[in-house]
Coordinates of C-alpha atoms in Angstrom, one line a residue:
Chain A
M25 CA -18.1 9.5 -2.8
F26 CA -20.9 11.9 -1.4
L27 CA -22.2 15.2 -2.2
I28 CA -21.5 18.1 0.0
N29 CA -23.0 21.6 0.4
C30 CA -20.4 24.0 0.0
P31 CA -21.4 27.0 1.6
F32 CA -21.6 29.2 -1.0
C33 CA -23.2 27.3 -3.8
G34 CA -24.7 24.7 -2.3
E35 CA -24.9 21.1 -2.3
R36 CA -23.5 19.8 -4.9
D37 CA -21.0 16.0 -6.1
Q38 CA -17.0 15.7 -4.2
S39 CA -15.7 15.2 -7.6
E40 CA -16.3 19.3 -7.9
F41 CA -14.0 19.4 -4.9
S42 CA -10.7 19.4 -4.3
S43 CA -10.1 17.9 -0.3
G44 CA -7.0 20.4 1.5
G45 CA -6.7 18.1 4.0
E46 CA -6.8 18.5 7.7
A47 CA -7.9 21.5 9.0
H48 CA -7.2 24.3 11.7
I49 CA -2.9 23.7 11.3
V50 CA -2.0 27.2 12.2
R51 CA 1.5 28.3 10.0
P52 CA 3.7 29.2 12.2
K53 CA 4.7 32.7 13.8
Q54 CA 7.9 32.8 13.9
P55 CA 9.1 30.2 10.9
T56 CA 13.1 31.4 11.2
E57 CA 12.1 30.0 15.2
L58 CA 11.0 27.1 14.6
S59 CA 13.0 24.0 15.2
D60 CA 13.1 21.1 12.8
D61 CA 11.1 18.8 15.1
E62 CA 8.0 21.7 14.8
W63 CA 8.7 21.9 11.6
A64 CA 8.7 18.1 10.7
E65 CA 5.2 18.9 13.0
Y66 CA 3.7 21.2 11.0
L67 CA 4.3 19.9 7.5
F68 CA 4.4 16.7 7.5
M69 CA 2.3 15.0 10.9
R70 CA -1.1 14.1 10.5
K71 CA -3.6 13.1 12.9
N72 CA -5.7 10.6 10.1
I73 CA -7.9 10.5 11.9
K74 CA -10.6 7.5 12.0
G75 CA -13.8 9.0 13.1
I76 CA -14.7 12.6 13.4
Q77 CA -11.9 14.4 11.6
F78 CA -12.1 18.8 10.5
E79 CA -10.7 19.4 7.4
R80 CA -10.3 21.5 4.7
W81 CA -12.2 21.8 1.2
N82 CA -12.3 23.8 -2.3
H83 CA -15.0 24.5 -4.7
V84 CA -12.5 24.4 -7.2
H85 CA -15.0 23.4 -10.1
G86 CA -17.4 25.9 -8.3
C87 CA -16.9 28.9 -6.4
R88 CA -13.6 28.0 -6.1
K89 CA -14.0 29.3 -2.3
W90 CA -12.5 27.7 0.8
F91 CA -14.2 25.8 4.0
N92 CA -13.9 23.9 6.3
V93 CA -16.3 20.7 6.2
V94 CA -16.9 18.0 9.4
R95 CA -16.5 14.6 8.5
D96 CA -16.6 10.8 9.7
T97 CA -14.5 9.3 7.5
S98 CA -14.9 6.2 8.6
N99 CA -18.4 6.5 6.0
D100 CA -17.7 9.5 4.8
K101 CA -20.9 11.0 6.2
I102 CA -20.5 15.2 6.3
L103 CA -22.1 16.5 10.3
S104 CA -21.4 19.9 9.6
V105 CA -20.0 22.4 6.5
Y106 CA -18.6 25.5 8.4
K107 CA -16.7 28.8 6.4
M108 CA -13.2 29.6 6.7
G109 CA -12.1 31.9 10.0
E110 CA -16.0 30.8 11.9
K111 CA -15.3 29.1 15.0
P112 CA -15.1 25.0 15.1
P113 CA -18.5 23.8 15.8
V114 CA -17.8 22.4 19.7
N115 CA -20.6 19.4 19.7
Y116 CA -17.4 16.9 17.8
K117 CA -14.8 15.9 19.5
Chain C
M23 CA 6.4 -31.5 11.7
K24 CA 3.9 -30.1 8.8
N25 CA 3.7 -32.2 5.2
K26 CA 6.2 -31.1 3.1
Y27 CA 3.9 -30.3 -0.3
S28 CA 5.1 -32.1 -3.1
V29 CA 3.8 -34.2 -7.2
F30 CA 3.8 -36.9 -4.7
S31 CA 1.8 -35.6 -2.2
L32 CA -0.9 -34.7 -4.0
I33 CA -1.3 -38.0 -5.8
K34 CA -1.4 -39.1 -2.5
N35 CA -3.9 -36.9 -1.4
A36 CA -6.0 -37.3 -4.7
M37 CA -6.5 -40.7 -3.8
S38 CA -8.9 -39.8 -0.5
Q39 CA -10.7 -36.7 -3.3
H40 CA -8.8 -33.9 -0.8
E41 CA -10.4 -34.5 2.4
N42 CA -7.0 -35.2 4.3
W43 CA -4.8 -32.3 4.0
Q44 CA -3.2 -30.8 7.1
Q45 CA -4.6 -27.4 8.0
A46 CA -2.0 -25.5 7.2
W47 CA -1.4 -23.4 9.6
G48 CA -2.5 -23.7 13.5
N49 CA -5.0 -21.1 15.4
P50 CA -4.5 -21.0 19.0
E51 CA -5.4 -18.6 21.9
P52 CA -2.9 -15.7 22.9
K53 CA -0.6 -16.1 26.1
K54 CA 0.3 -14.1 28.1
E55 CA 3.6 -12.8 27.4
Y56 CA 5.8 -13.2 23.6
D57 CA 9.6 -11.9 22.9
A58 CA 8.0 -10.2 20.5
I59 CA 4.2 -9.5 18.9
I60 CA 3.4 -8.5 15.0
V61 CA 0.2 -6.1 14.1
G62 CA -1.1 -7.1 11.2
G63 CA -1.1 -10.0 9.4
G64 CA -1.2 -9.4 6.3
G65 CA 1.6 -10.6 3.7
H66 CA 4.0 -7.7 5.2
G67 CA 3.2 -8.8 9.5
L68 CA 3.5 -12.4 8.5
A69 CA 6.3 -12.0 6.3
T70 CA 8.2 -9.7 9.9
A71 CA 7.0 -13.5 11.7
Y72 CA 8.3 -15.7 9.3
Y73 CA 12.0 -13.8 9.2
L74 CA 11.8 -13.3 13.4
A75 CA 11.9 -16.8 13.8
K76 CA 13.9 -18.2 10.5
K77 CA 16.8 -15.9 10.2
H78 CA 16.4 -14.6 13.9
N79 CA 16.0 -17.8 16.2
L80 CA 13.2 -16.1 17.8
K81 CA 10.6 -18.3 18.9
N82 CA 7.3 -17.2 21.3
I83 CA 6.2 -14.6 18.7
A84 CA 2.5 -13.7 18.3
V85 CA 0.8 -11.8 14.5
L86 CA -2.3 -10.1 16.1
E87 CA -5.0 -9.5 13.6
K88 CA -8.2 -8.2 13.4
G89 CA -9.9 -9.7 11.1
W90 CA -8.3 -12.6 8.8
I91 CA -4.8 -13.2 7.2
G92 CA -4.6 -11.6 3.9
G93 CA -8.0 -9.8 4.5
G94 CA -6.5 -6.1 4.2
N95 CA -4.6 -4.9 1.4
T96 CA -2.8 -7.9 0.7
G97 CA -6.1 -9.7 -1.1
R98 CA -6.9 -5.9 -2.6
N99 CA -3.4 -5.1 -4.9
T100 CA -3.2 -5.7 -8.5
T101 CA -0.6 -8.1 -7.8
I102 CA 2.1 -6.1 -9.3
I103 CA 6.1 -6.4 -8.4
R104 CA 8.7 -4.4 -9.6
S105 CA 11.9 -2.8 -8.8
N106 CA 12.0 0.2 -11.6
Y107 CA 12.1 2.7 -8.7
L108 CA 14.6 5.9 -9.8
W109 CA 16.3 6.6 -6.3
D110 CA 19.5 4.3 -5.2
A111 CA 17.8 4.1 -1.0
S112 CA 14.4 2.4 -3.1
A113 CA 16.1 0.6 -5.8
G114 CA 18.6 -1.1 -3.2
L115 CA 14.7 -1.8 -0.9
Y116 CA 12.1 -2.6 -4.4
D117 CA 14.9 -5.4 -5.6
H118 CA 16.3 -6.7 -2.6
A119 CA 12.8 -8.2 -2.7
L120 CA 12.4 -8.8 -5.7
K121 CA 15.0 -11.1 -5.2
L122 CA 13.4 -12.4 -2.2
W123 CA 10.8 -13.4 -4.9
E124 CA 12.2 -14.8 -7.7
N125 CA 13.0 -17.7 -5.1
L126 CA 10.2 -18.0 -2.9
S127 CA 7.8 -20.5 -3.7
Q128 CA 11.3 -22.8 -3.3
E129 CA 12.1 -21.0 0.1
L130 CA 8.3 -21.8 0.6
N131 CA 7.3 -25.0 -0.2
Y132 CA 3.6 -23.2 -1.3
N133 CA 3.7 -22.0 -4.9
V134 CA 2.8 -18.2 -5.0
M135 CA 2.8 -18.5 -8.8
F136 CA 5.6 -15.8 -9.4
S137 CA 5.2 -15.2 -13.4
Q138 CA 8.1 -13.0 -14.8
R139 CA 5.8 -11.7 -17.4
G140 CA 7.3 -7.8 -18.0
V141 CA 6.4 -5.5 -16.4
M142 CA 5.9 -1.8 -19.0
N143 CA 5.0 1.7 -18.4
L144 CA 3.9 4.1 -21.1
A145 CA 4.8 7.3 -21.7
H146 CA 2.5 10.0 -22.7
N147 CA 4.0 13.6 -23.2
L148 CA 7.3 14.8 -23.4
Q149 CA 8.0 15.0 -20.0
D150 CA 6.6 11.3 -19.3
V151 CA 9.3 10.4 -21.9
R152 CA 12.1 12.3 -19.8
D153 CA 11.5 10.9 -16.5
L154 CA 11.1 7.7 -17.8
K155 CA 14.6 7.8 -20.0
R156 CA 16.3 9.0 -16.4
R157 CA 15.2 6.5 -14.7
T158 CA 16.1 3.6 -17.5
H159 CA 19.3 4.6 -17.3
A160 CA 19.1 4.7 -13.3
N161 CA 18.0 1.6 -12.6
R162 CA 21.1 0.1 -14.9
L163 CA 23.7 2.0 -12.9
N164 CA 22.3 0.1 -9.9
G165 CA 22.2 -3.0 -11.9
I166 CA 18.6 -3.2 -11.7
D167 CA 17.2 -4.4 -15.8
A168 CA 15.4 -1.6 -17.9
V169 CA 14.9 -1.1 -21.0
W170 CA 13.6 2.0 -23.3
L171 CA 11.1 0.6 -26.1
N172 CA 9.9 3.3 -28.8
T173 CA 6.0 3.4 -30.0
E174 CA 6.9 0.4 -32.9
E175 CA 8.7 -1.4 -29.8
V176 CA 5.9 -0.9 -27.5
K177 CA 3.0 -2.0 -30.2
K178 CA 5.2 -5.5 -31.0
F179 CA 5.4 -6.2 -27.4
C180 CA 1.3 -6.0 -27.1
P181 CA 0.0 -4.9 -29.8
I182 CA -3.3 -4.9 -27.9
I183 CA -2.4 -1.1 -27.3
N184 CA -4.2 2.1 -29.3
T185 CA -0.1 3.5 -31.1
S186 CA -2.7 5.6 -33.2
P187 CA -1.0 9.5 -32.6
D188 CA -4.1 11.0 -32.8
I189 CA -6.0 9.6 -29.1
R190 CA -6.7 11.3 -25.8
Y191 CA -3.2 9.3 -24.1
P192 CA -0.7 9.0 -27.5
V193 CA 2.1 6.2 -26.5
L194 CA 5.5 8.4 -27.3
G195 CA 7.2 5.1 -26.0
G196 CA 7.9 3.6 -22.8
T197 CA 9.6 1.9 -20.2
L198 CA 10.1 -2.7 -20.2
Q199 CA 11.9 -3.9 -16.7
R200 CA 11.2 -8.0 -17.6
R201 CA 12.5 -9.3 -14.6
A202 CA 9.2 -7.4 -13.1
G203 CA 5.8 -9.4 -13.4
T204 CA 3.0 -10.8 -10.7
A205 CA 2.1 -12.8 -7.9
R206 CA -0.6 -14.7 -6.3
H207 CA -1.7 -12.2 -3.2
D208 CA -3.4 -14.6 -1.0
A209 CA -0.7 -17.5 -1.5
V210 CA 1.8 -14.6 -0.4
A211 CA 0.3 -14.7 3.2
W212 CA -0.7 -17.9 3.5
G213 CA 2.3 -19.3 2.9
Y214 CA 3.9 -17.2 5.1
A215 CA 1.5 -18.2 7.7
R216 CA 2.1 -21.5 6.8
G217 CA 6.0 -21.3 7.0
A218 CA 5.3 -19.3 10.5
S219 CA 2.8 -21.3 12.1
E220 CA 5.3 -23.9 11.3
M221 CA 8.1 -21.9 13.2
G222 CA 5.7 -22.0 16.3
V223 CA 4.6 -18.8 15.5
D224 CA 1.4 -17.6 17.0
I225 CA -1.4 -16.5 13.9
I226 CA -4.7 -15.1 16.5
Q227 CA -7.1 -13.5 13.7
N228 CA -10.3 -11.8 15.0
C229 CA -7.6 -10.1 17.7
E230 CA -8.1 -6.7 17.4
V231 CA -5.6 -4.3 19.2
K232 CA -7.4 -1.6 21.2
G233 CA -5.0 -0.1 23.8
I234 CA -0.7 -0.4 23.9
K235 CA 0.9 -0.4 27.2
R236 CA 3.8 2.4 27.4
N237 CA 5.7 2.3 31.1
G238 CA 7.6 5.6 30.6
D239 CA 9.1 5.4 27.2
R240 CA 9.2 1.5 26.8
V241 CA 6.2 -0.8 25.5
E242 CA 4.6 -3.1 27.3
G243 CA 2.1 -4.9 26.2
L244 CA -1.2 -4.9 24.2
E245 CA -4.8 -4.4 25.7
T246 CA -6.8 -6.4 22.8
T247 CA -10.1 -8.1 22.0
K248 CA -8.8 -11.1 23.3
G249 CA -7.4 -9.2 26.6
F250 CA -3.9 -7.6 27.9
I251 CA -0.9 -9.6 26.4
K252 CA 3.0 -9.0 27.7
T253 CA 5.7 -8.1 25.0
N254 CA 9.4 -5.9 25.2
K255 CA 8.3 -5.2 21.3
I256 CA 5.7 -4.1 19.0
G257 CA 6.3 -4.4 15.3
V258 CA 3.1 -2.6 13.6
V259 CA 2.4 -2.9 10.1
A260 CA -0.9 -2.5 10.3
A261 CA -1.3 0.0 6.5
G262 CA -4.0 1.8 6.6
H263 CA -4.4 2.0 10.3
S264 CA -1.1 2.6 11.5
S265 CA -2.6 6.5 12.4
V266 CA -4.5 4.8 14.5
I267 CA -2.7 2.5 16.2
A268 CA 0.6 5.1 16.2
N269 CA -2.2 7.0 18.1
M270 CA -2.7 4.7 21.1
A271 CA 1.0 4.9 22.0
G272 CA 0.8 9.0 21.7
L273 CA 2.8 8.7 18.5
K274 CA 1.9 10.5 15.5
L275 CA 2.8 9.5 11.7
P276 CA 3.2 11.3 8.0
L277 CA 0.4 9.7 6.9
E278 CA -3.0 9.8 5.5
S279 CA -4.9 7.9 4.5
K280 CA -7.3 6.7 1.0
P281 CA -9.1 4.2 -0.8
L282 CA -7.6 2.8 -3.7
Q283 CA -9.6 0.9 -5.9
A284 CA -9.0 -2.0 -8.5
L285 CA -11.4 -4.2 -10.2
V286 CA -11.7 -7.3 -12.8
S287 CA -13.5 -7.9 -15.7
E288 CA -15.3 -11.7 -16.6
P289 CA -12.5 -13.6 -17.5
V290 CA -12.1 -14.4 -21.1
K291 CA -8.9 -16.4 -23.5
P292 CA -5.6 -15.1 -23.2
I293 CA -5.0 -11.5 -24.2
I294 CA -2.3 -9.4 -22.2
D295 CA 0.5 -11.6 -21.8
T296 CA 2.6 -8.3 -19.7
V297 CA 1.6 -5.7 -17.1
V298 CA 0.8 -2.6 -18.5
M299 CA 1.4 1.0 -16.4
S300 CA 0.3 4.4 -17.5
N301 CA 1.2 6.2 -14.6
A302 CA -0.6 9.5 -15.9
V303 CA -3.9 8.8 -15.9
H304 CA -3.7 5.6 -13.4
A305 CA -4.6 3.2 -15.6
Y306 CA -3.3 -0.5 -15.0
V307 CA -3.0 -3.4 -17.0
S308 CA -2.4 -7.4 -16.1
Q309 CA -4.8 -10.4 -16.9
S310 CA -5.1 -12.6 -14.4
D311 CA -4.6 -16.8 -14.6
K312 CA -8.4 -17.2 -14.4
G313 CA -8.9 -14.7 -17.7
E314 CA -9.8 -11.8 -16.1
L315 CA -8.4 -8.2 -16.3
V316 CA -7.5 -6.5 -13.4
I317 CA -7.5 -3.1 -13.2
G318 CA -6.1 -0.8 -10.9
A319 CA -7.6 2.5 -10.3
G320 CA -6.2 6.3 -8.8
T321 CA -6.6 6.8 -5.2
D322 CA -9.2 9.6 -4.2
S323 CA -7.7 12.3 -3.1
Y324 CA -9.6 12.6 0.2
V325 CA -8.7 10.9 3.5
S326 CA -11.2 8.0 4.1
Y327 CA -11.3 4.4 6.0
T328 CA -14.0 3.3 4.6
Q329 CA -12.9 0.8 1.9
R330 CA -14.7 1.5 -1.8
G331 CA -13.9 4.8 -3.4
S332 CA -15.3 7.0 -5.9
H333 CA -16.8 6.0 -9.0
N334 CA -15.5 9.0 -11.1
I335 CA -12.3 7.5 -9.8
V336 CA -12.8 4.3 -11.4
E337 CA -14.5 6.1 -14.7
E338 CA -11.4 8.2 -15.4
T339 CA -9.2 4.9 -14.7
L340 CA -11.4 3.6 -17.8
K341 CA -11.9 6.2 -19.9
A342 CA -8.4 5.6 -20.3
I343 CA -8.6 1.9 -20.9
L344 CA -11.1 2.6 -24.0
E345 CA -8.3 5.0 -24.8
L346 CA -5.5 2.8 -25.0
Y347 CA -7.1 -0.7 -25.9
P348 CA -10.6 -0.3 -27.4
I349 CA -10.2 -4.2 -27.5
F350 CA -12.5 -3.2 -24.5
S351 CA -14.6 -1.8 -24.9
R352 CA -17.5 -4.7 -24.1
M353 CA -15.2 -6.4 -21.9
K354 CA -18.1 -6.4 -18.6
M355 CA -16.4 -5.5 -15.3
L356 CA -17.1 -8.5 -12.5
R357 CA -15.9 -7.1 -9.1
Q358 CA -14.6 -3.3 -7.9
W359 CA -13.6 -2.5 -4.4
G360 CA -11.1 -0.4 -2.2
G361 CA -8.3 -0.6 0.5
I362 CA -7.3 1.6 2.7
V363 CA -3.5 2.9 2.1
D364 CA -1.8 4.6 4.5
I365 CA 0.9 7.0 2.3
C366 CA 3.8 9.3 3.0
P367 CA 4.4 12.9 1.8
D368 CA 7.5 11.8 -0.2
A369 CA 5.2 7.8 -1.6
S370 CA 8.3 5.6 -0.1
P371 CA 7.9 4.1 3.4
I372 CA 8.6 3.7 6.5
I373 CA 10.3 0.6 8.5
S374 CA 11.5 2.0 11.5
K375 CA 12.6 2.4 15.2
T376 CA 10.2 5.0 16.9
N377 CA 11.1 7.1 20.2
I378 CA 9.0 4.2 22.1
K379 CA 11.2 1.5 22.9
G380 CA 10.1 -1.6 21.6
L381 CA 7.6 0.0 19.4
Y382 CA 8.8 -0.5 15.7
F383 CA 6.7 0.3 12.7
N384 CA 6.5 -0.7 9.4
C385 CA 4.1 1.6 6.7
G386 CA 3.8 4.1 4.2
W387 CA 3.8 2.3 1.4
G388 CA 0.9 4.0 0.0
T389 CA -0.5 2.9 -3.5
G390 CA 2.6 0.1 -3.8
G391 CA 3.2 -2.6 -1.0
F392 CA 2.6 -6.0 -2.1
K393 CA 5.6 -5.8 -4.7
A394 CA 8.0 -5.2 -1.3
T395 CA 6.5 -7.8 1.0
P396 CA 9.6 -10.8 1.2
G397 CA 11.9 -7.6 1.4
S398 CA 10.1 -5.1 3.5
G399 CA 9.6 -8.2 6.1
D400 CA 13.5 -9.6 5.8
L401 CA 14.3 -6.1 7.0
F402 CA 11.6 -5.3 9.7
A403 CA 12.4 -8.4 11.3
H404 CA 15.9 -7.1 11.6
T405 CA 15.1 -4.1 12.7
I406 CA 13.0 -5.8 15.6
A407 CA 15.3 -8.1 16.3
N408 CA 18.6 -6.0 16.4
D409 CA 16.9 -2.5 17.4
E410 CA 18.5 -1.2 14.7
P411 CA 17.9 -0.8 10.8
H412 CA 19.6 -3.6 8.7
K413 CA 21.3 -0.9 5.7
L414 CA 19.0 -1.1 2.8
N415 CA 16.1 0.7 4.9
A416 CA 18.3 2.9 6.9
A417 CA 17.0 5.3 4.6
F418 CA 13.4 5.2 5.5
N419 CA 13.3 6.1 8.6
L420 CA 10.9 8.0 10.4
N421 CA 13.1 10.8 11.6
R422 CA 14.1 11.8 7.8
F423 CA 10.8 14.4 8.0
V424 CA 12.6 15.8 10.7
S425 CA 16.2 15.6 8.8
G426 CA 15.1 16.8 5.7
D427 CA 16.6 13.7 4.4
L428 CA 13.1 12.6 1.9
V429 CA 13.1 9.6 -0.6
D430 CA 10.9 11.9 -2.7
E431 CA 9.9 9.2 -5.2
H432 CA 6.5 11.2 -6.8
G433 CA 6.3 10.5 -9.7
A434 CA 10.0 9.2 -10.0
A435 CA 8.8 6.0 -8.5
A436 CA 7.7 5.2 -12.1
V437 CA 4.1 5.9 -11.3
A438 CA 2.5 9.0 -9.7
H439 CA 0.9 8.5 -7.2

């Protein structure tokens, strides 16, 4: 349980948001060209990091907009919030 | 040879104020090399080591545990055991485990307090009714006992349930598996640890794995907080931390780790003599032998390794519990905790080889691994010893995410995961 600083609405309780999982998984440009292994990688395989993770959230009970969050999954601390389409902050690896 | 537990050993030890009981399992330092190493000293890992030693004649085995045995999800779950899964592959897997549970106390000479008090799954809307009836038929085709109960029969089986049609989650019926029930979770870990230790398995606690040493496409050993240990067979049974270990070998798994919560109330006199699961609303209730209500909630929606979980999840669960069991409205909750569960996209486990030779994974049990402990250990031991899956876990391979042959138990498994 934590607060998320929505870039559009400000700081709100986590229960107002819906987690969209790992961020920056690029949708395949040529789906018909993909092998089964590549499909599995895109659809199912996840980093599931213990530590600093880049992820997507949706303010589902608020502005309903999507945005990105950098969060440490070992203690739920949010390190950075940035809008969709913006470059991820480089100071976290 | 360890002392056998019996009424005579109990009387004998009572004479000396129970001060001379033998240690149940050893506390060795790791050797330089093992034939097989199990990473994770929970119920599944200890069971794997036990069956490797017992059925596959491997004696030089170690179990590495970063904390203390049974301190992870084995000691954090709500101890529900059942096998009423929809698909054939799951039915085979979970009923194999249930059959092993039925004899486990005798097998281990350790009372795991297995109690076949029945598990009832409630239906709250018409779709639940259709799904649960379908599952009942599927179970019976697979030789698993299952019956459909209408609202009056539910009320008769568990009289404290509010079956008024006017409540938020009206009870439209339910399914009952009478062979299902509960067991004492700690005892399962301790019983397997004692049995494995007796056969020469080294159980090494406070030993965290820090790296996996590879030579090309095969494993050579493990870097641990107690130094390097050589082995060419590694079985990883690390539950919520499976992805962390996989990452050390350069593997990615189809898992997301999330906190799952449970809580217990103050102890009261016997009031509920079965297990009632209300899957659509994530409210699971049973009563422990101490008299506490044991309540299970749902998972948080986001990846986290914090072993606590959010307040709003517990709030939703307790809202549903109070609606269904108004008699509990003044109960006080004593403790709340979380465990990290590793969830697969199809809500079925992975008991599988990998493309790295000598590296095996048993993970992805998600919110329901405890019930499978003996079966999971038995089948994983078979997979490690023969480098081939048993026919009961062949469907639960890692390659199913590439082939598309998923065992989709979301919802179908009687639980909305």
